[in-house]
Coordinates of N, CA and C in Angstrom, one line a residue:
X1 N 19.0 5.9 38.5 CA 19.0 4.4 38.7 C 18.7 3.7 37.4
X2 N 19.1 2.8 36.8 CA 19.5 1.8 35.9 C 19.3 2.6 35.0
X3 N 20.0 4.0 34.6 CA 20.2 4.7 33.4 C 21.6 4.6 32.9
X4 N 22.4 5.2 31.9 CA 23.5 5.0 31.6 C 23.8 6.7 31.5
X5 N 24.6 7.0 32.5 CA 25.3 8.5 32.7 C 26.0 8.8 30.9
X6 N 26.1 10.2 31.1 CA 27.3 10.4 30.0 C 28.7 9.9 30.3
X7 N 28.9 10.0 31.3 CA 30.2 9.5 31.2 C 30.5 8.2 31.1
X8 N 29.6 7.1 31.5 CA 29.7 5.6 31.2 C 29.7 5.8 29.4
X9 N 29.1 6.6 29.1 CA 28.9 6.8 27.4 C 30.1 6.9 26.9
X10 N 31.1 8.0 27.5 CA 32.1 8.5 27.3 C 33.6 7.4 27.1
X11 N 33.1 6.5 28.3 CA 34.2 5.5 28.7 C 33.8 4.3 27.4
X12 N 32.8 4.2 26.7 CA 32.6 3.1 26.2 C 32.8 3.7 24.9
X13 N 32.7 4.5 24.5 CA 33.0 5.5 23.1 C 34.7 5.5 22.9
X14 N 35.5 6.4 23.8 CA 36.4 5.6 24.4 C 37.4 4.8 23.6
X15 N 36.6 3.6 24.7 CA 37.4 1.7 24.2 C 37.0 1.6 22.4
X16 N 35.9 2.0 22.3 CA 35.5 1.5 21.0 C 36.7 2.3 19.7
X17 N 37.0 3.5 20.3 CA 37.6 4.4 19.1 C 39.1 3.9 19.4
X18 N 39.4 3.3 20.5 CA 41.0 2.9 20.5 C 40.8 1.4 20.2
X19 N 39.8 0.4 20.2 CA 39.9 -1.3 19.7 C 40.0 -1.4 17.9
X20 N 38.9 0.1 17.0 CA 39.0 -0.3 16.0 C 39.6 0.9 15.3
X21 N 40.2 2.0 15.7 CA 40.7 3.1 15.3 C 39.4 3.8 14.3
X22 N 39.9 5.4 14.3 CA 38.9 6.3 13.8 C 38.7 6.0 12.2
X23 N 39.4 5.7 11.2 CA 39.4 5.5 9.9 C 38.6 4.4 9.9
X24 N 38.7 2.8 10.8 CA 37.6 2.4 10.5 C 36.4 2.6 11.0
X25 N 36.0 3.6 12.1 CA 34.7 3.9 12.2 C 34.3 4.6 10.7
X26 N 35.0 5.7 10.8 CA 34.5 6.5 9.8 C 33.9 5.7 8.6
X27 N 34.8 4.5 8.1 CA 34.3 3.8 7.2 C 33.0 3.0 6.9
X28 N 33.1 2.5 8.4 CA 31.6 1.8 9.0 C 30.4 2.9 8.8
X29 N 30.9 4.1 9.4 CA 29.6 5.0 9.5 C 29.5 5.4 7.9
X30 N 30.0 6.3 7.0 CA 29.7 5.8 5.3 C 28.9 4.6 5.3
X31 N 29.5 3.4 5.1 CA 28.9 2.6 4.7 C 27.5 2.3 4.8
X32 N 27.4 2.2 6.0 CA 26.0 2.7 6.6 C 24.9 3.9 6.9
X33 N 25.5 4.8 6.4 CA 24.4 6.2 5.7 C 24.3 5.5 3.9
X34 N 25.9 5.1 3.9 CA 24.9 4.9 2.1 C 23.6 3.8 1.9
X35 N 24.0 2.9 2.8 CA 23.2 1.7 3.0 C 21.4 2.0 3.0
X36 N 21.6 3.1 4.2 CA 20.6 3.9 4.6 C 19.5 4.9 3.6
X37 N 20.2 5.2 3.1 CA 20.3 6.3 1.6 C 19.8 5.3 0.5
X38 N 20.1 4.0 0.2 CA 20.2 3.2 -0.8 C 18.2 2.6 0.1
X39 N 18.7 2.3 1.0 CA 16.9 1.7 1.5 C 15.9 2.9 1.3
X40 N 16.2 3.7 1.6 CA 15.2 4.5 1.4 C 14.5 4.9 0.2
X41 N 15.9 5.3 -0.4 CA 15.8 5.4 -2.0 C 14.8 4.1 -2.9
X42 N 15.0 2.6 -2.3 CA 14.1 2.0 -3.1 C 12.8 1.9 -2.6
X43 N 12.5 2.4 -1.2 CA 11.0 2.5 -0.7 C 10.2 3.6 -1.5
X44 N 11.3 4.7 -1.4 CA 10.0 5.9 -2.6 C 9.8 5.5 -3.9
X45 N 11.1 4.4 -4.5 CA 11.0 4.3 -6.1 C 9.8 3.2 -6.0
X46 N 9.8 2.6 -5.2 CA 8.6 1.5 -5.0 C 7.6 2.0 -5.0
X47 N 6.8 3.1 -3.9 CA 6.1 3.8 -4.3 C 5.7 3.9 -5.1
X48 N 6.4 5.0 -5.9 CA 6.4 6.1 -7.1 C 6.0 4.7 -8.2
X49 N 6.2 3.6 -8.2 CA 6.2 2.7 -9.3 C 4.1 2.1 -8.7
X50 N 4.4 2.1 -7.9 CA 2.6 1.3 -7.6 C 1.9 2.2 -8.1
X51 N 2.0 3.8 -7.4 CA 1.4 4.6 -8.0 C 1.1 5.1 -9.6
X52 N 2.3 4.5 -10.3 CA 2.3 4.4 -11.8 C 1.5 4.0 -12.3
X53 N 1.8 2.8 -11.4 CA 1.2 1.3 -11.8 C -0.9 1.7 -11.9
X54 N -1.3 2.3 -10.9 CA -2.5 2.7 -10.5 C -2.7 3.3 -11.4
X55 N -2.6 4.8 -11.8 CA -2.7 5.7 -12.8 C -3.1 4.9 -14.3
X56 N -1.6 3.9 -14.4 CA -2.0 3.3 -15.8 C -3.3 2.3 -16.1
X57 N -3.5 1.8 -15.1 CA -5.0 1.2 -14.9 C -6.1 1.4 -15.0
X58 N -6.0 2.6 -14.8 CA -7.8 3.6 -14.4 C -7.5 3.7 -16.4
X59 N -9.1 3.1 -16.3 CA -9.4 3.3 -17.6 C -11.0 4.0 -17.7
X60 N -11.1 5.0 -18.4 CA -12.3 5.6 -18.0 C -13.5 5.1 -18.5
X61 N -14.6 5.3 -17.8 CA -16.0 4.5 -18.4 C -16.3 4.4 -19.7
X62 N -16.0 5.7 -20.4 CA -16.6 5.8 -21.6 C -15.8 4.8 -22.6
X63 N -14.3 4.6 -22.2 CA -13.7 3.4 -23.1 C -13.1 2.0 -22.3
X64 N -14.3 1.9 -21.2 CA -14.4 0.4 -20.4 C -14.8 -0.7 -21.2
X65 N -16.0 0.1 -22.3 CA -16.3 -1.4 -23.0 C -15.1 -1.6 -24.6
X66 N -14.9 -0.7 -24.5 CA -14.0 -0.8 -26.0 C -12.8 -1.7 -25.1
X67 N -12.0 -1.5 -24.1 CA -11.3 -1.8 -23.4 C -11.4 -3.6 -23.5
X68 N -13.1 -3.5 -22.6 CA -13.1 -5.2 -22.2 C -13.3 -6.1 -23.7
X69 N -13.7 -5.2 -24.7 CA -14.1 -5.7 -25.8 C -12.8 -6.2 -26.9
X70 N -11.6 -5.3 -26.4 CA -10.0 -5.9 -27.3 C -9.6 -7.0 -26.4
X71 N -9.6 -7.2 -24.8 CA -9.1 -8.0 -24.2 C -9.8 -9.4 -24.8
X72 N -11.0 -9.2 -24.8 CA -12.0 -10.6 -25.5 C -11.0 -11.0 -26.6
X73 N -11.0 -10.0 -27.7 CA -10.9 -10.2 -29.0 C -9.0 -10.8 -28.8
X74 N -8.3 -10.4 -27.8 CA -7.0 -11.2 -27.3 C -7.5 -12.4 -27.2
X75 N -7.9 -12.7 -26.3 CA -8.1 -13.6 -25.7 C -8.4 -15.2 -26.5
X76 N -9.5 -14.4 -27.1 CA -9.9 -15.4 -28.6 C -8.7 -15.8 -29.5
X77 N -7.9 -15.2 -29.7 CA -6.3 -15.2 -30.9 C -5.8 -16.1 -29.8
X78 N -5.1 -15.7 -28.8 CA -4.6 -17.1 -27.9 C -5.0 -18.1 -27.4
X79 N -6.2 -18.3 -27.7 CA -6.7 -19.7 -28.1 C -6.3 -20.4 -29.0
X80 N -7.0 -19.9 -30.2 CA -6.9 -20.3 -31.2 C -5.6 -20.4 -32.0
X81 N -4.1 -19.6 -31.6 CA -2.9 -20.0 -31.5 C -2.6 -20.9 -30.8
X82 N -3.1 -21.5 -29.5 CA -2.5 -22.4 -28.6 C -3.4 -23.9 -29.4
X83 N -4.4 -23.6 -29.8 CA -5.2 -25.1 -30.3 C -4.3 -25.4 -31.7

């Protein structure tokens, strides 16, 4: 009861492969694994790029103050460029 048999599957599979013929499914379905393939593909490169991004951050304690100590020393020059 209110399921869809295989054969109502059958009959709708069917109509669809004789309204738009097999070459264009076939085309539709390509298009749509590459699409598939292409999203996926930019979610791991996304990833793979934050995680980069993380790695290049971590700056270790022992050169945290040399670190905050050149940012200063920026910081000072673009001032003093911008005045």
């Amino acid at each position: 009861m209110g399921g869809i048999s295989i054969w109502q599957l059958l009959i709708i599979a069917v109509i669809i492969i004789l309204l738009f013929g097999t070459k264009k499914l076939r085309g539709v379905g390509s298009d749509l694994g590459s699409a598939v393939k292409g999203f996926k593909k930019a979610i791991s490169d996304e990833d793979t790029a934050k995680d980069a991004k993380k790695d290049a951050d971590f700056v270790a304690p022992q050169n945290l103050e040399k670190k905050e100590a050149e940012t200063v020393e920026k910081q000072k020059q673009n001032d003093k460029e911008q005045a």
